[in-house]
Amino acid sequence: MSLAKEPDMTSVLPVEQLKVTPSGPVEGFRFPELGGRPSAPFKASRWRLDPGEWSNWDQHEVLEIWMVATGTGSVWREEQETAVGPGDVVLMPSQVRHRLHNTGTVPVTLFSVWWPFAAQADSVTGTEVTDGA
């Protein structure tokens, strides 16, 4: 029985452009693969929004969190507005429309992490866990 070799997690993760927002690119972090499969059960990105700008509305099946690194703004989830600033973390539920408005005088920099909602892979056993299980 051979054991899978753990990926090198000691180096800086490579970054690639995922899409372009009104203020610039959304950059995703590429996690190393383990046995041809992703080594992390989530995906992550960073992006920024300049003062006065609005991000596009977004809606998807995944769960997502935004972690605010710099700047201040308003996160809109459907019609609900929440003021955010450095250190704040906001959950975006599955299928809820959301966007960001930079209400401050410096760029808002966000880190985003998202993962599947309906069926999530257990990172230890590799089995699938479904809602309500």
Short mmCIF file of C-alpha atoms in Angstrom, two decimals, residues 9 16-18 21 24 29 37-38 51 60 71 75 77-78 81 84-87 89 93 96 99 104 115 125:
data_model
loop_
_atom_site.label_atom_id
_atom_site.label_comp_id
_atom_site.label_asym_id
_atom_site.label_seq_id
_atom_site.Cartn_x
_atom_site.Cartn_y
_atom_site.Cartn_z
CA MET A 9 2.52 23.76 1.58
CA GLU A 16 -4.11 33.52 -11.38
CA GLN A 17 -6.68 36.01 -12.68
CA LEU A 18 -10.23 34.66 -12.38
CA THR A 21 -14.35 43.67 -11.79
CA GLY A 24 -9.66 45.48 -11.45
CA PHE A 29 -5.04 31.21 -5.30
CA ARG A 37 -7.28 16.14 -6.68
CA PRO A 38 -7.33 19.58 -5.03
CA PRO A 51 -13.61 54.28 -3.56
CA HIS A 60 -24.31 31.17 -6.88
CA GLY A 71 -11.12 49.96 3.51
CA VAL A 75 -22.17 44.67 1.70
CA ARG A 77 -27.26 40.72 0.52
CA GLU A 78 -30.51 41.01 -1.41
CA GLU A 81 -27.14 46.39 3.85
CA VAL A 84 -18.00 46.54 6.91
CA GLY A 85 -14.42 47.48 7.65
CA PRO A 86 -11.00 45.90 8.27
CA GLY A 87 -11.25 42.58 10.12
CA VAL A 89 -16.09 38.65 7.93
CA PRO A 93 -25.55 32.17 1.90
CA VAL A 96 -28.47 34.95 -2.14
CA ARG A 99 -22.50 42.89 -3.90
CA GLY A 104 -14.71 54.97 1.97
CA TRP A 115 -17.06 25.90 -1.02
CA THR A 125 -12.11 10.63 4.89
#
